[in-house]
mmCIF file of C-alpha atoms in Angstrom:
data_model
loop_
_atom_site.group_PDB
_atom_site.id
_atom_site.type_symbol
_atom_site.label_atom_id
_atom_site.label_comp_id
_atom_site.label_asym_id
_atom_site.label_seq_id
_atom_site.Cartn_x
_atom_site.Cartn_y
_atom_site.Cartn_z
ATOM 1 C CA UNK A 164 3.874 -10.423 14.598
ATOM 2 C CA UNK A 165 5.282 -13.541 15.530
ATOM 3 C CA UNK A 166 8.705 -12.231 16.365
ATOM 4 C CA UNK A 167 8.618 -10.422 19.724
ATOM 5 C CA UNK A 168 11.924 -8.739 19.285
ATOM 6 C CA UNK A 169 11.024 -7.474 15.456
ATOM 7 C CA UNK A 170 7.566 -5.427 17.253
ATOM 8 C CA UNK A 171 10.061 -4.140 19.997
ATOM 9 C CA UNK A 172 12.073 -2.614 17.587
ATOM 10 C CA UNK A 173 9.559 -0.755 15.681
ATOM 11 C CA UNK A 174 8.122 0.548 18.327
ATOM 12 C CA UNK A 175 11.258 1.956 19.278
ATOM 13 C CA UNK A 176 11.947 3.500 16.026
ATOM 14 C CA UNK A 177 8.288 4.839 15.621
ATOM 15 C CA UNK A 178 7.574 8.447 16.088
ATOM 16 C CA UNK A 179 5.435 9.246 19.007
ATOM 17 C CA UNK A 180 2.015 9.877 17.413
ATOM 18 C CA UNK A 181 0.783 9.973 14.033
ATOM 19 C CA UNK A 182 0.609 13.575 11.907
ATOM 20 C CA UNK A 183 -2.671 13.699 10.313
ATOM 21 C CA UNK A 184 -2.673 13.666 6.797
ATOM 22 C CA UNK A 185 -0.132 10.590 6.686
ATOM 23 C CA UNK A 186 1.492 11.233 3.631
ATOM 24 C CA UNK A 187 3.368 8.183 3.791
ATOM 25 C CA UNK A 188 2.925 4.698 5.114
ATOM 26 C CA UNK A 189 4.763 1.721 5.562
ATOM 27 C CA UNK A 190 3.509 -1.835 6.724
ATOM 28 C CA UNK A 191 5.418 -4.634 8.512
ATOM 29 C CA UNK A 192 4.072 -7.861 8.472
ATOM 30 C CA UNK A 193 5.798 -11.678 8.341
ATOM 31 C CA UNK A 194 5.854 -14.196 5.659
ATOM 32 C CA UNK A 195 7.342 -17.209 3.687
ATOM 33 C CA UNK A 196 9.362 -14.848 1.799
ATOM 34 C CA UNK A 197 10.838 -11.538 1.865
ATOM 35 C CA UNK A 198 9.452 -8.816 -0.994
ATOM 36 C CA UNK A 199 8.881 -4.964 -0.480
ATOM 37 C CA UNK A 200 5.962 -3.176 -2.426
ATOM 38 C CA UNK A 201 6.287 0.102 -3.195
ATOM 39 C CA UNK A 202 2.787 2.359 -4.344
ATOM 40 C CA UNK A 203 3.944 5.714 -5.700
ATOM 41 C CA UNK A 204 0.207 6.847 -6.310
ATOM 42 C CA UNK A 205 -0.861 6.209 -2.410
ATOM 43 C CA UNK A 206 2.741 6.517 -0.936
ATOM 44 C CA UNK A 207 2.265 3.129 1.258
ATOM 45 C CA UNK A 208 5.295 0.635 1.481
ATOM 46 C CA UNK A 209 4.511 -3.102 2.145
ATOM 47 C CA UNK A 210 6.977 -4.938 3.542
ATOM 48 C CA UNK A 211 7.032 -8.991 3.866
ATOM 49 C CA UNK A 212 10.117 -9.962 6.149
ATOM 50 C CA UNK A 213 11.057 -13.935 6.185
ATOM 51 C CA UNK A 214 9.916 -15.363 9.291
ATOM 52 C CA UNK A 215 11.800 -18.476 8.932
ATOM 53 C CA UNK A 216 14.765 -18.453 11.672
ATOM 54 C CA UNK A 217 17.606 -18.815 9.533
ATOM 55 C CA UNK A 218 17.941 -14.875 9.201
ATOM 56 C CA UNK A 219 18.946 -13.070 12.387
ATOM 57 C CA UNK A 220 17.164 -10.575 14.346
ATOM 58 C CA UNK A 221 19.835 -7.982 13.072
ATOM 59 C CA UNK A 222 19.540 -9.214 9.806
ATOM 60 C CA UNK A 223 15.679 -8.547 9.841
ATOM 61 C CA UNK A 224 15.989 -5.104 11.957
ATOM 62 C CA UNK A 225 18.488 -3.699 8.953
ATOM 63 C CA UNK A 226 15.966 -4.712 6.532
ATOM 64 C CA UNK A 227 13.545 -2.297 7.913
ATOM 65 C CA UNK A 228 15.620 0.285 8.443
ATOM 66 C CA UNK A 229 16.810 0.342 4.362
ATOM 67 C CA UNK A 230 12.889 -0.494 3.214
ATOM 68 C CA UNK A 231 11.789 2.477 5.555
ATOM 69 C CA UNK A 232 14.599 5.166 4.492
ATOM 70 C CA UNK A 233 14.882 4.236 1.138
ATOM 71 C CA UNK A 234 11.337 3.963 -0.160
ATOM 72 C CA UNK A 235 10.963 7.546 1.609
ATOM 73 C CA UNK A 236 13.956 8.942 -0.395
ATOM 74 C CA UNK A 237 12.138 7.309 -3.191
ATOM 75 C CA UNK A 238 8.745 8.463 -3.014
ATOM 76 C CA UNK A 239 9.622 12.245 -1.291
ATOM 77 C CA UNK A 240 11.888 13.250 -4.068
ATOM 78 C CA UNK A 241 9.430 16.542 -4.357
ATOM 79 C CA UNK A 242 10.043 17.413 -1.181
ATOM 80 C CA UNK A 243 13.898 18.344 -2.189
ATOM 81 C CA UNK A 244 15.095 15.920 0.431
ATOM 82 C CA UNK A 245 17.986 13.681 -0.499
ATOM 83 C CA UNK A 246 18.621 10.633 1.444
ATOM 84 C CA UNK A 247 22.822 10.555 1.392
ATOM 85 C CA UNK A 248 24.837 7.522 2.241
ATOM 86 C CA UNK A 249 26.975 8.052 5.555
ATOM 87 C CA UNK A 250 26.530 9.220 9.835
ATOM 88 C CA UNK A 251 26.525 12.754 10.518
ATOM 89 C CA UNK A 252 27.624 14.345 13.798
ATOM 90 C CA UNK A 253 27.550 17.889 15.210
ATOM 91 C CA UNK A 254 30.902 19.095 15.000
ATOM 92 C CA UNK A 255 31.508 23.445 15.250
ATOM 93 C CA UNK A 256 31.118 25.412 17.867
ATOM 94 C CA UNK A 257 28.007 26.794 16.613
ATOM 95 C CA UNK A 258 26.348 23.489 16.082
ATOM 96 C CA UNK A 259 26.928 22.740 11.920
ATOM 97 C CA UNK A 260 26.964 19.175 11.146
ATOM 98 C CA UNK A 261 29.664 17.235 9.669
ATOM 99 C CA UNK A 262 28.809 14.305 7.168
ATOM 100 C CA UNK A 263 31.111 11.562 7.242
ATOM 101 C CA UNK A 264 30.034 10.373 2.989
ATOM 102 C CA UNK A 265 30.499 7.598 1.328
ATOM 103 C CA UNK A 266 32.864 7.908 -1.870
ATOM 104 C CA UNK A 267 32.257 5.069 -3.304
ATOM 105 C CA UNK A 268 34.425 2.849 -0.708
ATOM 106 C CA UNK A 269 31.767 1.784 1.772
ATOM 107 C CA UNK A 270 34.371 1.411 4.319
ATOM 108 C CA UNK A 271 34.739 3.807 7.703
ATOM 109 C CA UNK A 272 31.764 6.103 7.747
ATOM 110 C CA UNK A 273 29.804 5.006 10.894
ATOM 111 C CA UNK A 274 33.187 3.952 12.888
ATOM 112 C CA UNK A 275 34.922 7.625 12.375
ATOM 113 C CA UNK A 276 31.093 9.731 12.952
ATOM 114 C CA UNK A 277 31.349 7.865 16.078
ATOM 115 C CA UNK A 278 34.799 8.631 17.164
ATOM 116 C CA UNK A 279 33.956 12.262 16.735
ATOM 117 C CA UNK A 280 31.197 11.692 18.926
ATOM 118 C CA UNK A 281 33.387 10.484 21.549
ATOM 119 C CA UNK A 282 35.701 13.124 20.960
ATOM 120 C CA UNK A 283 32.727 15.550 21.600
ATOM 121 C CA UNK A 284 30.418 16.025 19.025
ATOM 122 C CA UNK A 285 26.664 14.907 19.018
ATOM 123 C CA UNK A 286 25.302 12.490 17.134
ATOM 124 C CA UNK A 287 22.927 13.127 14.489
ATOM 125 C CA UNK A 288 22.033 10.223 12.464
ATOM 126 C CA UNK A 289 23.844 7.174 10.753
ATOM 127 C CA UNK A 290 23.834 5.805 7.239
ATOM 128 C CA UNK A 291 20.536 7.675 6.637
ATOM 129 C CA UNK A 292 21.426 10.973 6.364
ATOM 130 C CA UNK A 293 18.321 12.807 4.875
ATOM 131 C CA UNK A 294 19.202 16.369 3.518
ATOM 132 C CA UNK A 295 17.105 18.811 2.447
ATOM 133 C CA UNK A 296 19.031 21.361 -0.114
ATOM 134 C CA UNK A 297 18.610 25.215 -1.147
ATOM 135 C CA UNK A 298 20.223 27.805 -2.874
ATOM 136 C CA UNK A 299 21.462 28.767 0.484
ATOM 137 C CA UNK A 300 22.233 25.928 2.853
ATOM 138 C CA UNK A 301 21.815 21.794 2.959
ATOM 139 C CA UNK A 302 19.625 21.393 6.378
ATOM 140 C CA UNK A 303 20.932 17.867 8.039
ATOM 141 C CA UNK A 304 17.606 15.895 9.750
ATOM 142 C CA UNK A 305 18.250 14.118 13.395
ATOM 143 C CA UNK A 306 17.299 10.735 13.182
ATOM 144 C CA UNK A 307 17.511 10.079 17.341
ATOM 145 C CA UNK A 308 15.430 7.218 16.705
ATOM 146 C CA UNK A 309 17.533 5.479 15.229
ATOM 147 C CA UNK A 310 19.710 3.091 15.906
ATOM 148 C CA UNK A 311 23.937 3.086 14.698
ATOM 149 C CA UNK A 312 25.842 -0.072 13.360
ATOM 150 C CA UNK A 313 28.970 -0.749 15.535
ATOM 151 C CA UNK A 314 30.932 -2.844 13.538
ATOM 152 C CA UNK A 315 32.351 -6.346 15.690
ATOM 153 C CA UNK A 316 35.946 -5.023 15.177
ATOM 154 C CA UNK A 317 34.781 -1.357 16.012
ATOM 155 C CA UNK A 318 33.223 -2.238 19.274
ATOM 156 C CA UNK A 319 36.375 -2.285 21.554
ATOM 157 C CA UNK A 320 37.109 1.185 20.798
ATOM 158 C CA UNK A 321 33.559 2.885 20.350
ATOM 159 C CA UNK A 322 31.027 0.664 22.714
ATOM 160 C CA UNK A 323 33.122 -1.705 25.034
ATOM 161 C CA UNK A 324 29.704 -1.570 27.166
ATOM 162 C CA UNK A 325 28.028 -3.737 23.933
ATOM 163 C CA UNK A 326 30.536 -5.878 22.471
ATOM 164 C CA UNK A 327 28.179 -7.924 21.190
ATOM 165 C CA UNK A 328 25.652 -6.024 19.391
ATOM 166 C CA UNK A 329 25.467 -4.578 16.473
ATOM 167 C CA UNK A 330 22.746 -1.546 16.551
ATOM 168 C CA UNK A 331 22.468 0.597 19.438
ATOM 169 C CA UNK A 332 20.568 3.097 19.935
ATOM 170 C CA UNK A 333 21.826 6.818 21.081
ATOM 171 C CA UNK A 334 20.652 6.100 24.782
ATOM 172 C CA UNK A 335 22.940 3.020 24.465
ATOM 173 C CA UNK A 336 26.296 4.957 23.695
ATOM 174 C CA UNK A 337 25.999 7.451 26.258
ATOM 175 C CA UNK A 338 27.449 9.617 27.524
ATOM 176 C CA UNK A 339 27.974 10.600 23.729
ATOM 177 C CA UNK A 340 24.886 13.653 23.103
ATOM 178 C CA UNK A 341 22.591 13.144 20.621
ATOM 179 C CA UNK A 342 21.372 15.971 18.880
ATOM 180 C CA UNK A 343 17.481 16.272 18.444
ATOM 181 C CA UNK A 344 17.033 19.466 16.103
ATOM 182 C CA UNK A 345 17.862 20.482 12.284
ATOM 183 C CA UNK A 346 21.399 21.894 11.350
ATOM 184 C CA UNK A 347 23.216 23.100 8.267
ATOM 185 C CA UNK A 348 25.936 20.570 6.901
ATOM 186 C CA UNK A 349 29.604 22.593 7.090
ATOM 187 C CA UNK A 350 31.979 20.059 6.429
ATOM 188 C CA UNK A 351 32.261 16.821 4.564
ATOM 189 C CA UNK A 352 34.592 13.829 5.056
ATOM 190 C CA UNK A 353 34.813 11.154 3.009
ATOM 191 C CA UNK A 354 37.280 7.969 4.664
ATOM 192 C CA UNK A 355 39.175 6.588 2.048
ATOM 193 C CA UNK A 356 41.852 3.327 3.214
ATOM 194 C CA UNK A 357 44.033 4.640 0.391
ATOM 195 C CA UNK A 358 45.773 7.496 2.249
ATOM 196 C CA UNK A 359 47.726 6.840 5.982
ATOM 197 C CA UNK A 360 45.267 6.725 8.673
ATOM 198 C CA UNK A 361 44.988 10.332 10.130
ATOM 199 C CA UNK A 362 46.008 12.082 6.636
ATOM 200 C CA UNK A 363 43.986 14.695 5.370
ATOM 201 C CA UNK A 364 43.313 15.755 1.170
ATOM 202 C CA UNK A 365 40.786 18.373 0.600
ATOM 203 C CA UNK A 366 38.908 18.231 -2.697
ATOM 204 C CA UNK A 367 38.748 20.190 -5.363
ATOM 205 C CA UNK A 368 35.616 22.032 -5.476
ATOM 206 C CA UNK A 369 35.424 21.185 -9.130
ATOM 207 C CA UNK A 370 36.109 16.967 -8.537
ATOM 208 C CA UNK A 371 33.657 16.871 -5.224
ATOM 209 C CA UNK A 372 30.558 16.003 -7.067
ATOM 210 C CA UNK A 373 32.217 13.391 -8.855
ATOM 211 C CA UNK A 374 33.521 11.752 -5.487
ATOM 212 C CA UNK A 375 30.279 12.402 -3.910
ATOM 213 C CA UNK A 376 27.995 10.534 -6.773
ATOM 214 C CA UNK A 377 27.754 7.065 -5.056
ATOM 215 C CA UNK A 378 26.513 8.746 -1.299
ATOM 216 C CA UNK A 379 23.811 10.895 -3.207
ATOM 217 C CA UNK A 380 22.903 7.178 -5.473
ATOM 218 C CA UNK A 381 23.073 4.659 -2.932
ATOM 219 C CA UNK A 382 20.393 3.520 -1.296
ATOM 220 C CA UNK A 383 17.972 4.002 -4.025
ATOM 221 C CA UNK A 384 20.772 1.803 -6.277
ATOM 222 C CA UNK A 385 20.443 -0.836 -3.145
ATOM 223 C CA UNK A 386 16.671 -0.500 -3.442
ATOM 224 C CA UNK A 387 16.928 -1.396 -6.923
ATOM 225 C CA UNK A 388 19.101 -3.624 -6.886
ATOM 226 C CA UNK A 389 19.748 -6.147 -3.180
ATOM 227 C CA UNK A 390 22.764 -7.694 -4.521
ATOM 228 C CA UNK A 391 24.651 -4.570 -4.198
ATOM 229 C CA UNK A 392 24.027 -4.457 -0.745
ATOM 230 C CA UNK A 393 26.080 -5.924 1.972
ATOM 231 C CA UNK A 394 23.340 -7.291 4.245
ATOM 232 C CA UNK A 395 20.352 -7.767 2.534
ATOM 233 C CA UNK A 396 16.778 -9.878 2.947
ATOM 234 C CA UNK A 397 16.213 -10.020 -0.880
ATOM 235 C CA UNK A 398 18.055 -12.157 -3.521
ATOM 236 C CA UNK A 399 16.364 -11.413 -6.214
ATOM 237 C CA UNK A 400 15.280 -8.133 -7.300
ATOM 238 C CA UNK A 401 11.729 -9.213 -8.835
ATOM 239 C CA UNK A 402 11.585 -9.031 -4.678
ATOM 240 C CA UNK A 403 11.314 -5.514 -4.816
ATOM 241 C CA UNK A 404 8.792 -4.141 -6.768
ATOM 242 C CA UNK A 405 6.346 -1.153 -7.739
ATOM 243 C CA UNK A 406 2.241 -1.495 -7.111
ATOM 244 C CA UNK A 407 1.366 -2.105 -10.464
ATOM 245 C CA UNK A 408 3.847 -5.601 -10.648
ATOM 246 C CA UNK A 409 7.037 -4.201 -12.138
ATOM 247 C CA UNK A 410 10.126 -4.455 -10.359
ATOM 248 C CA UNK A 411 11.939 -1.182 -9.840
ATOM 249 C CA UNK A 412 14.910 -2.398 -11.960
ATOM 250 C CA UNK A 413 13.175 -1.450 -14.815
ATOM 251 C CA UNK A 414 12.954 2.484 -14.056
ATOM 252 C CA UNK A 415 17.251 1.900 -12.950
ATOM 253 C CA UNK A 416 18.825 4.496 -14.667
ATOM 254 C CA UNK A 417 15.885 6.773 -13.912
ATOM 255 C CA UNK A 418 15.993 6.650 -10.481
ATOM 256 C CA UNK A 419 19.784 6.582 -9.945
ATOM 257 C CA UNK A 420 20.295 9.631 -12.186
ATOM 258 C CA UNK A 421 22.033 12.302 -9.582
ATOM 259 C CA UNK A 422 20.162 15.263 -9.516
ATOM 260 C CA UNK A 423 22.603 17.971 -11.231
ATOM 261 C CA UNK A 424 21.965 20.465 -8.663
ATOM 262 C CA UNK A 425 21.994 18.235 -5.392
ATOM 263 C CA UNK A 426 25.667 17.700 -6.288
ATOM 264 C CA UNK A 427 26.482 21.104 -7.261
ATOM 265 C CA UNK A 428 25.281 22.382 -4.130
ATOM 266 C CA UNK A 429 27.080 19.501 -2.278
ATOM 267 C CA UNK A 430 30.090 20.181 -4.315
ATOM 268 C CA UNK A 431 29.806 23.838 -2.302
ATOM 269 C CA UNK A 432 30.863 22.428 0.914
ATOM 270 C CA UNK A 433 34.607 21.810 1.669
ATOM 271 C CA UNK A 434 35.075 18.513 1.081
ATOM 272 C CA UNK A 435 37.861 16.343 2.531
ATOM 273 C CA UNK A 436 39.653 12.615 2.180
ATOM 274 C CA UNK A 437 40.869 11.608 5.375
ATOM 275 C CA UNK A 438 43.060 8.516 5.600
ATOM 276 C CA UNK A 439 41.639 5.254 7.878
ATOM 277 C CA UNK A 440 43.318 2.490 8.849
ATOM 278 C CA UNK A 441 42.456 0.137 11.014
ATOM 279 C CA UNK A 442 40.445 -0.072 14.675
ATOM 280 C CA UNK A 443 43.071 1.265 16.390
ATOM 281 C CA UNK A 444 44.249 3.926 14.199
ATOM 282 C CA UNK A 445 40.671 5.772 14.715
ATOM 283 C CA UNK A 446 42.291 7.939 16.884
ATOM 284 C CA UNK A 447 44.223 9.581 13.996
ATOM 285 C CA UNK A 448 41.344 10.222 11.336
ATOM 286 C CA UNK A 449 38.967 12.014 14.447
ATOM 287 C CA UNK A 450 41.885 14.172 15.791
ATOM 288 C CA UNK A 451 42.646 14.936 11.769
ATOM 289 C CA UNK A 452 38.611 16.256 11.456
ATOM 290 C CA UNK A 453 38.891 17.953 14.571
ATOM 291 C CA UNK A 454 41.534 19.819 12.826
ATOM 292 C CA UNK A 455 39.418 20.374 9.810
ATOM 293 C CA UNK A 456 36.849 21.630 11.790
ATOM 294 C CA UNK A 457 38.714 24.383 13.396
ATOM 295 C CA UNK A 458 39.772 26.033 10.485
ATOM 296 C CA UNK A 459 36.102 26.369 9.324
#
């Protein structure tokens, strides 16, 4: 790999050793243009990033991160795991996790996970929150690997040690804990601009899957589709494509169909809107959880 900085980072993200059978697989390499390949039968993922300098290091390092989460969401839907948009913290006493979800906003998710992290909690994993459901309990996955995006506004209040990058890795925010092990999910939040900063709504049990469609369809939408994304290495979605040739916008409303039951368990957790404002209002939607949180 030509780019120095693009092999540092996957090695940093990498698990330490390889299980053996690898069920799934994905390759890095560089060329003229960017296009993902995605082989259902074998369960590899090819991955072309640009290597022309016009896209940033960031840029590229996102890219991975979506390709590697997303096509394992895509491919491991028979493992009951769900990959859901938003962070997740640890936030009770006895170590549940709280999801910070999108609802459809895409505003607020990784900024308030993180001021709960400063306000205690542990970190567990940002926008690629894999959950694996049963009739019993959704289990939340760590991710300690992996890195969280600190928006430029954001960083004053959450990293003033990094003002100037974007992903850092847990070992980068300390003294914030990272959590390293499994939990169940207790609480959701979803931040909505809508409400004042700090305000709390819970949700009706019966309305919650409805609010929580867009964090359970996503990434795989994204996948689909780059020009729903924010940041994004494709243009085209002919980029992004199955073995056999065909892009996966072809199989669309297939693969963003909600499972039924993945939101009716979801819709089983108390679910909350809490108001956010802006950088400097953080303050108000943590202490707000925090409240939530207690009265679990």
């Amino acid at each position: 790999m030509r780019q120095p900085h693009l092999q540092r980072f996957i090695d940093r993200i990498s698990i330490d050793g390889v299980p053996t059978p690898v069920r799934y697989q994905m390759r890095i390499v560089e060329g003229e243009q960017a296009e993902l390949l995605v082989d259902e039968q074998t369960g590899r993922v090819s991955l072309v990033v640009p290597s022309m300098t016009t896209v940033s290091p960031t840029v590229l390092e996102i890219a991975i991160l979506q390709a590697g989460a997303r096509c394992l969401a895509l491919l491991g839907t028979a493992d009951r795991r769900v990959l859901l948009h938003g962070s997740a913290v640890t936030g009770t006493d006895d170590g549940r996790a709280v999801a910070v979800l999108d609802g459809g906003l895409g505003q607020g998710k990784t900024s308030l996970a993180l001021g709960l992290a400063k306000a205690g909690c542990a970190l567990l994993v940002d926008e690629f929150t894999f959950v694996t459901c049963d009739r019993e309990k959704i289990v939340v996955a760590p991710a300690p690997r992996l890195p969280w995006h600190v928006r430029g506004d954001m960083a004053p209040y959450l990293a003033p040690e990094h003002p100037d990058r974007r992903l850092l890795f847990p070992d980068q925010l300390a003294p914030v804990g990272t959590a390293k092990t499994a939990v169940s999910l207790a609480l959701i939040v979803v931040p909505d601009s809508g409400i004042p900063a700090g305000k709390l709504e819970q949700i009706d049990p019966a309305q919650a899957g409805i609010l929580l469609t867009s964090a359970v369809t996503d990434h795989v939408a994204k996948l689909i589709d780059p020009s729903l994304d924010h940041v994004s290495i494709f243009s085209d979605p002919h980029q992004v494509r199955f073995a056999s040739g065909h892009p996966l916008l072809n199989r669309r409303t297939q693969l963003c169909t909600p499972p039924r039951t993945v939101l009716d368990r979801l819709s089983r957790v108390p679910t909350f809107r809490v108001g956010i404002g802006s950088p400097a209002d953080i303050a108000f939607s943590v202490e707000a959880v925090k409240h939530a949180v207690e009265a679990l």
